[in-house]
Tab-separated table of C-alpha atoms in Angstrom:
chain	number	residue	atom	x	y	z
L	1480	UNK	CA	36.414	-11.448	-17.640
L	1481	UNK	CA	33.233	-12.498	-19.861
L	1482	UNK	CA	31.623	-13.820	-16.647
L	1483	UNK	CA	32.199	-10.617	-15.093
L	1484	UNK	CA	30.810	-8.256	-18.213
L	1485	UNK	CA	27.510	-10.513	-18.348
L	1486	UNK	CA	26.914	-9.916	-14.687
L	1487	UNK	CA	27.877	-6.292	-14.356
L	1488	UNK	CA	24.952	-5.853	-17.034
L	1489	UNK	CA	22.641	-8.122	-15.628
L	1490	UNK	CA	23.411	-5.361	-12.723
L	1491	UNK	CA	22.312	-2.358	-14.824
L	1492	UNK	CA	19.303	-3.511	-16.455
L	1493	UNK	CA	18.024	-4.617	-12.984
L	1494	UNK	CA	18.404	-1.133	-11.562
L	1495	UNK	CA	17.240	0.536	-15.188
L	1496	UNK	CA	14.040	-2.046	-14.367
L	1497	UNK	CA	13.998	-0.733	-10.769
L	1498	UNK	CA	14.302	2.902	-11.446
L	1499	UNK	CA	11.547	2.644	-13.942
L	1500	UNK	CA	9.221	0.996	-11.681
L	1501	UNK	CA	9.630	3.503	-8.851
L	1502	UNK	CA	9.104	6.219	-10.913
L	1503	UNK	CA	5.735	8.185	-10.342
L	1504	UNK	CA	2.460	6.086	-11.133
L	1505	UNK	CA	-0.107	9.259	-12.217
L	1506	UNK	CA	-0.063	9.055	-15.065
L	1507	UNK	CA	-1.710	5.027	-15.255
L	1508	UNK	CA	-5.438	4.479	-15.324
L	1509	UNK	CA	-6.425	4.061	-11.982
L	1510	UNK	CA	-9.701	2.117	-10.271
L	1511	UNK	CA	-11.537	4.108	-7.983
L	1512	UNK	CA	-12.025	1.791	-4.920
L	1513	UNK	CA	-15.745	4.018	-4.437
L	1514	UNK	CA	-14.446	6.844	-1.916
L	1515	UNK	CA	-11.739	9.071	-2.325
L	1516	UNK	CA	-10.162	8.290	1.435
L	1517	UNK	CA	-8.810	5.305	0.263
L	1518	UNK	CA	-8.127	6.247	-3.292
L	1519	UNK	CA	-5.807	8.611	-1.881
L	1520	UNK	CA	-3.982	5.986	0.133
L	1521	UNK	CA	-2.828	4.107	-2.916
L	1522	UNK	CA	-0.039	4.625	-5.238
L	1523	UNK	CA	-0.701	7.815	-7.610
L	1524	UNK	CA	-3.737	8.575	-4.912
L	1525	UNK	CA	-6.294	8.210	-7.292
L	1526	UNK	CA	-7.040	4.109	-6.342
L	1527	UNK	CA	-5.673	0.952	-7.373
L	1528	UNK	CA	-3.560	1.288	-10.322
L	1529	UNK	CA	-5.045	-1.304	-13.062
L	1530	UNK	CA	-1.549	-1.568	-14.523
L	1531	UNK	CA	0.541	-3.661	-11.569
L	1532	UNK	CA	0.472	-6.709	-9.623
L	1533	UNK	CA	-1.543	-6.004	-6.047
L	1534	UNK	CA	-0.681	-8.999	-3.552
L	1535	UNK	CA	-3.773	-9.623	-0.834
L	1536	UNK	CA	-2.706	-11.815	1.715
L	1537	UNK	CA	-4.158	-12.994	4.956
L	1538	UNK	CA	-3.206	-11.734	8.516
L	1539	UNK	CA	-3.329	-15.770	9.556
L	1540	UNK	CA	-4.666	-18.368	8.131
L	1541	UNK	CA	-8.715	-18.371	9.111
L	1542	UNK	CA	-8.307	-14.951	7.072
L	1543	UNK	CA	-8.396	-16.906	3.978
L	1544	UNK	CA	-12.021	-16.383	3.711
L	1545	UNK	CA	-12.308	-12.784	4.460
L	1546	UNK	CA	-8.898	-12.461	1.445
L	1547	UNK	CA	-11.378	-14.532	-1.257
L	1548	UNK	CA	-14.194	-12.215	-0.128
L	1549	UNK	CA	-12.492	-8.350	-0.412
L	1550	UNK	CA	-10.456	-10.231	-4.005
L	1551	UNK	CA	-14.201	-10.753	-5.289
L	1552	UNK	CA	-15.288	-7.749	-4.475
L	1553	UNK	CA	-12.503	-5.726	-6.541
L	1554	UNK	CA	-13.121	-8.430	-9.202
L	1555	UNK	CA	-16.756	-6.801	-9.067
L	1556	UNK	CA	-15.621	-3.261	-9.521
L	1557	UNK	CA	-13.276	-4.541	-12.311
L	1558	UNK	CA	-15.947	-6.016	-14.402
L	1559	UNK	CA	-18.210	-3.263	-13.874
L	1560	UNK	CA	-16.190	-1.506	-16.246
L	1561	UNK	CA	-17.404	-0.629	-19.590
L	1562	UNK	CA	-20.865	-0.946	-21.091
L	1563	UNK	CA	-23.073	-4.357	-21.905
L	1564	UNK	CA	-22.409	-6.263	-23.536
L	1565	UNK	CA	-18.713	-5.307	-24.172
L	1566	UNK	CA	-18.132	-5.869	-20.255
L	1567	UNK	CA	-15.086	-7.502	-19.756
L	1568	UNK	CA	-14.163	-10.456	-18.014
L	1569	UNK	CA	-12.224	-11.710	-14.948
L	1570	UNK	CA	-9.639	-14.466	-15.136
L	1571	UNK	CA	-9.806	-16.237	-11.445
L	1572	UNK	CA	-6.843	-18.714	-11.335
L	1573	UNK	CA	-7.572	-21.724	-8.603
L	1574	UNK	CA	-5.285	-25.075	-7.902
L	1575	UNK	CA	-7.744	-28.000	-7.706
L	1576	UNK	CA	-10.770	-27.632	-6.018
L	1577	UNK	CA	-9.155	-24.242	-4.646
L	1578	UNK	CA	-6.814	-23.214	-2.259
L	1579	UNK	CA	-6.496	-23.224	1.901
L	1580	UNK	CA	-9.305	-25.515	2.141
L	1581	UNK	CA	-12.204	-23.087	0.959
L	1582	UNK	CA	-13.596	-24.807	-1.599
L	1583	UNK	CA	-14.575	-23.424	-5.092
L	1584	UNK	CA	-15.760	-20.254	-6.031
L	1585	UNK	CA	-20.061	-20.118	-5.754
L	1586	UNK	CA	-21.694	-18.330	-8.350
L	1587	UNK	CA	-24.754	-16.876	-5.927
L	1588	UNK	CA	-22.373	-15.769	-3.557
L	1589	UNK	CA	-20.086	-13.989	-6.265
L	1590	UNK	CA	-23.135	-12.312	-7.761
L	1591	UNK	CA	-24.518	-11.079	-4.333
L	1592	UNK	CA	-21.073	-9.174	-4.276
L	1593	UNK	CA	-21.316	-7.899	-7.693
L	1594	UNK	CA	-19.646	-9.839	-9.551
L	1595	UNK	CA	-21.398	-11.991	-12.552
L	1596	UNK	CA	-20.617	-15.553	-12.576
L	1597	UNK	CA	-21.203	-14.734	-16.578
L	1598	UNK	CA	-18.104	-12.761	-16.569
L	1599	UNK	CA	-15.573	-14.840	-14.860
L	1600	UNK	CA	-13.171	-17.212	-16.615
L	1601	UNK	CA	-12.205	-19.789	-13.866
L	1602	UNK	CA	-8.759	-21.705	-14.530
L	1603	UNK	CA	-7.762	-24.568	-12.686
L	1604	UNK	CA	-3.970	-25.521	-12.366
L	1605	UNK	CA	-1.860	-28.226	-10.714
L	1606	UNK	CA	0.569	-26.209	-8.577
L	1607	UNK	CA	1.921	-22.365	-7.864
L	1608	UNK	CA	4.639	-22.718	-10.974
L	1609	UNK	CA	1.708	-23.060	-13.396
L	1610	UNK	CA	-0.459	-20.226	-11.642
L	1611	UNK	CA	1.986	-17.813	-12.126
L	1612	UNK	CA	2.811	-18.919	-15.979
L	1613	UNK	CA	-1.217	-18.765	-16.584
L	1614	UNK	CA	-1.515	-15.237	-15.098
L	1615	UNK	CA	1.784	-13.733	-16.708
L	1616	UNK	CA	0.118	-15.323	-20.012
L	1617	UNK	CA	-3.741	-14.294	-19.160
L	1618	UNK	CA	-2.229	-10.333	-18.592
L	1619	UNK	CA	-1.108	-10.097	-22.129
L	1620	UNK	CA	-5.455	-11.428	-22.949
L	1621	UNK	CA	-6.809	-7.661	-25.057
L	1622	UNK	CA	-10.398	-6.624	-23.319
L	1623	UNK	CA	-9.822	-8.233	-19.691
L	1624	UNK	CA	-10.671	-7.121	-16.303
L	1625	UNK	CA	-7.792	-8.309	-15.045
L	1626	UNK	CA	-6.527	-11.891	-12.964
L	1627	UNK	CA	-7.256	-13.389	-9.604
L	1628	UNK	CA	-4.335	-15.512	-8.918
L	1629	UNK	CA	-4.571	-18.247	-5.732
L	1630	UNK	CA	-0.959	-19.948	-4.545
L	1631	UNK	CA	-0.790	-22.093	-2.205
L	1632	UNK	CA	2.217	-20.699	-0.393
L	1633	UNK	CA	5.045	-22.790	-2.027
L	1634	UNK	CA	8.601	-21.230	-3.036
L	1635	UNK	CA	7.770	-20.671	-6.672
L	1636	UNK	CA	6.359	-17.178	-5.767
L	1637	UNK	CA	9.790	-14.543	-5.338
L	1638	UNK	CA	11.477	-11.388	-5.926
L	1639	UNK	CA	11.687	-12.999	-9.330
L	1640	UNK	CA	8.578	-13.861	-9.778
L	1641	UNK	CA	6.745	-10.826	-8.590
L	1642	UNK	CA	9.035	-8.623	-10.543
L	1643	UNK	CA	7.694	-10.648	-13.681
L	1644	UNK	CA	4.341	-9.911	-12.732
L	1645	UNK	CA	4.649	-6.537	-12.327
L	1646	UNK	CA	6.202	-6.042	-15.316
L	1647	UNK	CA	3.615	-7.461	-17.928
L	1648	UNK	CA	0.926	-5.678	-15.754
L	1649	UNK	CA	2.537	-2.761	-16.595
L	1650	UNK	CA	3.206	-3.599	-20.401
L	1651	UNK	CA	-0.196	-4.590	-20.628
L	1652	UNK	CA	-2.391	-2.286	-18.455
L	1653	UNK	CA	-4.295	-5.104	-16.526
L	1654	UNK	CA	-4.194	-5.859	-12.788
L	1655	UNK	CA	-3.129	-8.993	-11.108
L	1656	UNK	CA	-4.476	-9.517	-7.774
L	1657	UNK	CA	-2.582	-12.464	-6.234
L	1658	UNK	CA	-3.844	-14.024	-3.230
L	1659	UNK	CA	-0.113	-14.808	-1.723
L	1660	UNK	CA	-1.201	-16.871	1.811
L	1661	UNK	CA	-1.257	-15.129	4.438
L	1662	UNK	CA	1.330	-13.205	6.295
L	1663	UNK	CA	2.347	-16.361	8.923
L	1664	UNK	CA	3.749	-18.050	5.469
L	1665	UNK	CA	5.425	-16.909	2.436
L	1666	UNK	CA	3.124	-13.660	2.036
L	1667	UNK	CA	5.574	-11.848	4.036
L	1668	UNK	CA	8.682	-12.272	1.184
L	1669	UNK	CA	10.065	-8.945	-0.657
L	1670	UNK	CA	8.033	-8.280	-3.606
L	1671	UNK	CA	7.695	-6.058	-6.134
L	1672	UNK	CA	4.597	-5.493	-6.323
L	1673	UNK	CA	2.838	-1.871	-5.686
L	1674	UNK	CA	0.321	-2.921	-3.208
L	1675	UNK	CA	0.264	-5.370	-0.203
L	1676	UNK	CA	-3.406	-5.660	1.260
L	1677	UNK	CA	-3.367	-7.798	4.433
L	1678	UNK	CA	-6.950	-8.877	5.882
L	1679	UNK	CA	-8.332	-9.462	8.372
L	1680	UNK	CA	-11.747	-10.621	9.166
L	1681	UNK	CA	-14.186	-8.131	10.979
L	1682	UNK	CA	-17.522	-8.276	12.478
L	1683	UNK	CA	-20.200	-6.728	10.268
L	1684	UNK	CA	-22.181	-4.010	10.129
L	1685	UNK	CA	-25.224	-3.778	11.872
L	1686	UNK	CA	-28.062	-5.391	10.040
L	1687	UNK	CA	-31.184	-1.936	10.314
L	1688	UNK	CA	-33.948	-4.558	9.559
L	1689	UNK	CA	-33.198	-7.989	11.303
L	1690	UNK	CA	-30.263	-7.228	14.471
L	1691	UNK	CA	-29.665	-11.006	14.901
L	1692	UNK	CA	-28.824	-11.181	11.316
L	1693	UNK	CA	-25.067	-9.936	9.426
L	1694	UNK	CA	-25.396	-6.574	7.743
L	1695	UNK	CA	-22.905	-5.431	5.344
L	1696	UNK	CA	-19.257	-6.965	5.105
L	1697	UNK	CA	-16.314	-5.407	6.653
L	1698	UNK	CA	-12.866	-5.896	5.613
L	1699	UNK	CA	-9.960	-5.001	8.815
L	1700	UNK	CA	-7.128	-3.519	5.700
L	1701	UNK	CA	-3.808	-3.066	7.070
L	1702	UNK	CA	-2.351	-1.655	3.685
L	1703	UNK	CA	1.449	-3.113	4.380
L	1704	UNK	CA	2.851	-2.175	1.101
L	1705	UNK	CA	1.991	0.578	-1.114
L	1706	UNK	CA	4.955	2.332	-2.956
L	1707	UNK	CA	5.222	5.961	-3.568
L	1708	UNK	CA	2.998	6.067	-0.163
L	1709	UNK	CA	2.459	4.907	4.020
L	1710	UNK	CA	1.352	1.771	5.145
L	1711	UNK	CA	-1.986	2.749	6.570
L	1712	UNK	CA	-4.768	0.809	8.148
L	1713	UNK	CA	-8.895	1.315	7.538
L	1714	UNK	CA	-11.748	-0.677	8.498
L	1715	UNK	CA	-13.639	-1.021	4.953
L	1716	UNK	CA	-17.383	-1.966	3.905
L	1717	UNK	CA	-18.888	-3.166	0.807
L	1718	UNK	CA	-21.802	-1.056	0.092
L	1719	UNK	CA	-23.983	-4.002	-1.800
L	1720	UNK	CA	-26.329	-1.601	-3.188
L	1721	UNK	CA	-23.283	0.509	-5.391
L	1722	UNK	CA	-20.987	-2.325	-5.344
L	1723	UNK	CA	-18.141	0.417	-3.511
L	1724	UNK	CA	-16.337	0.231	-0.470
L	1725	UNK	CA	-16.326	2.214	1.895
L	1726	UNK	CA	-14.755	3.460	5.069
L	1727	UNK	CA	-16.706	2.184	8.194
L	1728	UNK	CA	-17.826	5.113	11.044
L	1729	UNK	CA	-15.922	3.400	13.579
L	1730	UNK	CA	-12.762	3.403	12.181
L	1731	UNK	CA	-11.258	6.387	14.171
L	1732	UNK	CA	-12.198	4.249	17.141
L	1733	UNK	CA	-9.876	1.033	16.365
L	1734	UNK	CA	-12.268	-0.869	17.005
L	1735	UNK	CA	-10.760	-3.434	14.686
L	1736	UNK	CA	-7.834	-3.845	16.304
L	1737	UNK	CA	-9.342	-6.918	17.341
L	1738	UNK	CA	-11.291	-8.470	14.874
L	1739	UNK	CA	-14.187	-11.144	15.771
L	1740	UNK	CA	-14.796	-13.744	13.086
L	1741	UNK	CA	-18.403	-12.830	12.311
L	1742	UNK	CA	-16.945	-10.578	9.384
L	1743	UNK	CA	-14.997	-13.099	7.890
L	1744	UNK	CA	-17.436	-16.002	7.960
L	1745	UNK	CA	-19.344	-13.501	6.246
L	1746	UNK	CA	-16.928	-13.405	3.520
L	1747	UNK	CA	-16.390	-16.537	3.079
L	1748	UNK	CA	-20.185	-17.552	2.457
L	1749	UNK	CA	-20.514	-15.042	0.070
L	1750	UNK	CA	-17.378	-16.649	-2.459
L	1751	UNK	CA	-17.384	-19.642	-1.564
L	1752	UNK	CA	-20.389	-23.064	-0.827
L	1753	UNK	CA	-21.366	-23.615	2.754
L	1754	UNK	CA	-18.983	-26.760	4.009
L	1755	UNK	CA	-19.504	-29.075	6.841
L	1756	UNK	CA	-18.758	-28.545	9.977
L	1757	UNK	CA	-15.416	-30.984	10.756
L	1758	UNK	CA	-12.858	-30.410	12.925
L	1759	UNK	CA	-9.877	-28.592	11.363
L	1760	UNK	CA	-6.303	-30.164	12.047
L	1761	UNK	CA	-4.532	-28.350	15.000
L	1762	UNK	CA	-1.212	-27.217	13.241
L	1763	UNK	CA	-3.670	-25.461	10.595
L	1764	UNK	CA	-4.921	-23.260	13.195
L	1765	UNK	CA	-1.784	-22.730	14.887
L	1766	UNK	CA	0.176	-20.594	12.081
């Protein structure tokens, strides 16, 4: 009869914890993504609410690039906030020399996005288990950006854990941005987080001074998850010069319904060093 009493409030404070966190979001401070037709799109429709746990994930795995890419770039609009030199900082959380075969993070790449190598804190951790314990602790960190969290797609990321996220993003009023695989793998299990961004690579814009040469990035965003709205889909470009994103001219067209991998190689460069050429293993390229 004890057994049952625990449960049945293990029951009630699980749907008092749900209730709460489907309540309306307007109130929370809010990032402005740099145009309002995709602030709109998010929960509260006034951008990404700095206060939860936003999961970016990768259509399939070559994605990977183009998910470190549009991650940096809201790290950039993130530690734009605030005035120097009380800018805060960004807590990037990587597993050994980083995650889906990418490589570290490279400083002139980051800063061509926006983001200052100066004002990241990178943390490096043995497995998924520890990279969620580090970013549950580095939320509760006073006069932080927020935390870029890379897993490597085993089973220690759940319900559970997402739920734990959310919640000390919420007590705390930071973001956690949690690159979760991509959607082929474990990126694709319930969450609760407010936001699922899933990426895909696109070609770039046109380049006005050099046409054999990549213009601006562009980000395919299927917006899978967003709660208290409708999943929603935009093809979106960094705007270097303003460090904003914006929503590409030929998005009414579809044309990235199938996206080349120009775009994403483009991404890539720009977090992460130039590799060498190998050949990749075949069951890496087949999920």
């Amino acid at each position: 009869m004890a057994d049952r009493a625990a449960k049945q409030e293990v029951l009630s404070a699980l749907r008092r914890d749900l209730s709460r966190l489907e309540s309306p979001q307007e109130v929370r401070p809010a990032l402005s993504l740099g145009e309002a037709a995709l602030d709109r799109r998010l929960t509260g429709g006034r951008g990404l609410i700095l206060g939860g746990l936003h999961e970016i994930v990768g259509t399939a795995y070559p994605d990977m690039g183009a998910v470190s890419g549009f991650a940096a770039a809201l790290g950039a609009r993130l530690t734009a906030q605030g005035s120097p030199p009380a800018k805060p900082a960004l807590v990037w959380v990587v597993q050994g020399t980083g995650s889906h075969d990418l490589g570290l993070l490279y400083g002139p790449g980051l800063r061509m996005l926006g983001l200052d190598p100066r004002q990241l804190v990178l943390v490096r951790v043995r497995d998924d288990r520890e990279a969620l314990w580090v970013t549950e602790e580095a939320l509760k960190t006073p006069d932080l950006a927020g935390v870029v969290t890379e897993l490597g797609g085993g089973r220690a990321y759940d319900l559970k854990a997402s739920r734990r996220l959310q919640l000390a993003a919420e007590k705390f009023g930071r973001p956690a941005l949690l690159l979760a695989g991509h959607a082929a793998g474990a990126a694709s299990a319930p969450s609760a987080a407010l936001t699922r961004f899933r990426i895909s690579s696109a070609a770039s814009a046109a380049n006005p001074l050099t046409p054999t040469a990549p213009g601006r990035l562009r980000f395919s965003v299927h917006l899978d998850r967003v709660r208290g709205g409708a999943p929603c889909h935009f093809l979106m470009e960094w705007m270097h010069e303003t460090h904003r994103f914006a929503v590409a001219a030929r998005l009414s067209r579809g044309a990235d319904a199938a996206p080349r991998r120009q775009g994403a190689g483009g991404a890539a460069a720009a977090a992460r060093p130039e590799a060498p050429a190998r050949a990749r293993p075949a069951k890496k390229l087949a999920v």
